[in-house]
Short mmCIF file of C-alpha atoms in Angstrom, two decimals:
data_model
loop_
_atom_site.label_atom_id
_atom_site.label_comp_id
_atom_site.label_asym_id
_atom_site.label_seq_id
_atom_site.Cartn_x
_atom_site.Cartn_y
_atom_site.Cartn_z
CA UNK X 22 61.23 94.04 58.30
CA UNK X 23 60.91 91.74 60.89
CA UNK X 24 64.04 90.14 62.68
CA UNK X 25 63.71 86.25 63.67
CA UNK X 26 62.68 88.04 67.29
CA UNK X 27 59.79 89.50 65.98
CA UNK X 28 61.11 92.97 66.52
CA UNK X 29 60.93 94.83 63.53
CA UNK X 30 63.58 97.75 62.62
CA UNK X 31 61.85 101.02 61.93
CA UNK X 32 61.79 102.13 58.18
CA UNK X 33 64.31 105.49 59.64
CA UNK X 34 66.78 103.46 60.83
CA UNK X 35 68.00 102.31 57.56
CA UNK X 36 67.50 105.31 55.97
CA UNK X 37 69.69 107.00 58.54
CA UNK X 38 72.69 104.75 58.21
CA UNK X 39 72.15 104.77 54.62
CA UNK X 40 72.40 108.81 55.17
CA UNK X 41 75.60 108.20 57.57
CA UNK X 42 77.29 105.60 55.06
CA UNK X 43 76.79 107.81 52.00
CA UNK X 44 76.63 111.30 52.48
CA UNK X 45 78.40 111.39 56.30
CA UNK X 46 75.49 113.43 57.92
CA UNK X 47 75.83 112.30 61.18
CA UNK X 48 78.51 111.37 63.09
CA UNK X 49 76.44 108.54 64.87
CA UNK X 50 73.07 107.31 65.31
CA UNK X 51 71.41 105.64 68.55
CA UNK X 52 68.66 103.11 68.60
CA UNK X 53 66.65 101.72 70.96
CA UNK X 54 63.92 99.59 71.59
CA UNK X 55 60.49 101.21 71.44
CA UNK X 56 58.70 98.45 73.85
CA UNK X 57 54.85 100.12 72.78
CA UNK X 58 55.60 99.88 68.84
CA UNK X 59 57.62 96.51 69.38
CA UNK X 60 60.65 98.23 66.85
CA UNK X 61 63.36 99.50 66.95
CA UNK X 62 63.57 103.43 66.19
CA UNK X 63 66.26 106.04 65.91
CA UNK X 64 66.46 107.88 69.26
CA UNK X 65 69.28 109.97 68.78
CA UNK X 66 71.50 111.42 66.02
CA UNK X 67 75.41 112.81 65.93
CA UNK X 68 75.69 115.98 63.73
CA UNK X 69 79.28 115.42 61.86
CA UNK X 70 81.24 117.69 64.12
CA UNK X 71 80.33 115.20 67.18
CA UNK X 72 83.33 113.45 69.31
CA UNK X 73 83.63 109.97 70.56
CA UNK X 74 82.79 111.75 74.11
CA UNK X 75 79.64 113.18 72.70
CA UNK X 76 78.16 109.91 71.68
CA UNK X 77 79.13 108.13 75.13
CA UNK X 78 77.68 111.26 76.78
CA UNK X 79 74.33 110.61 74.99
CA UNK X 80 73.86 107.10 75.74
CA UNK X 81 71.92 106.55 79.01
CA UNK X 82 73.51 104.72 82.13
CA UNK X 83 70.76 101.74 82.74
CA UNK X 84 69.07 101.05 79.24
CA UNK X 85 70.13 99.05 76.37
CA UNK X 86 70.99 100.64 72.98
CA UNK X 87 72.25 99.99 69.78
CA UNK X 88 74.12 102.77 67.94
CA UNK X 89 76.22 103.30 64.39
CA UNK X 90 79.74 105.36 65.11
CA UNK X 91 81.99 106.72 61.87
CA UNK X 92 85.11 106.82 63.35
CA UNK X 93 88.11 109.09 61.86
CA UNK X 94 91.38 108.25 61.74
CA UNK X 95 94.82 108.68 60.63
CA UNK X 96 96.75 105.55 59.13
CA UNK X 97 100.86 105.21 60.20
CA UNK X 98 100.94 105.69 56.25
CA UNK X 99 99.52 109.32 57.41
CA UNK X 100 96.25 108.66 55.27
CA UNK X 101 92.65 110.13 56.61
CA UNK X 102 90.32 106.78 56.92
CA UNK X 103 86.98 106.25 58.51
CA UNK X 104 85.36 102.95 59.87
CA UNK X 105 81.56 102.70 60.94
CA UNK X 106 81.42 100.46 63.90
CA UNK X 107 77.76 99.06 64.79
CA UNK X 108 77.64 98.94 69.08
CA UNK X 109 75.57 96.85 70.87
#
């Protein structure tokens, strides 16, 4: 599929997150910008034991990515949640 850029998103990438949102395989995924293919592709993926400190470890210093993140948390009600944050 083809964004109004003209950059289209890489088949994998959906079914990734789809894999992330339903069955919490990864922790996170990174995407970048695959300049040759003009897509976007999945570059990197989280295996569900992954921290927050992983996934900022894994993103490089002077490119541009995208990435998904399933946070955990703990509600003041003391209920286990999880939010998936899209970064850009």
């Amino acid at each position: 599929a083809n964004a109004a850029s003209g950059m289209a998103v890489n088949d994998d990438c959906k079914l990734k997150f789809l894999e992330l949102k339903a069955k919490r395989t990864y922790r996170f995924i990174v995407f970048k910008i695959e300049e040759k293919l003009k897509q976007v592709i999945v570059e990197k993926l989280g295996e569900p034991n992954q921290s927050y400190e992983d996934f900022t470890a894994s993103l490089p210093t002077d490119e541009c990515r995208y990435a998904v993140y399933d946070f955990d948390f703990v509600t003041e009600e003391n209920c286990q949640k999880s939010k998936i944050f899209f970064i850009a």
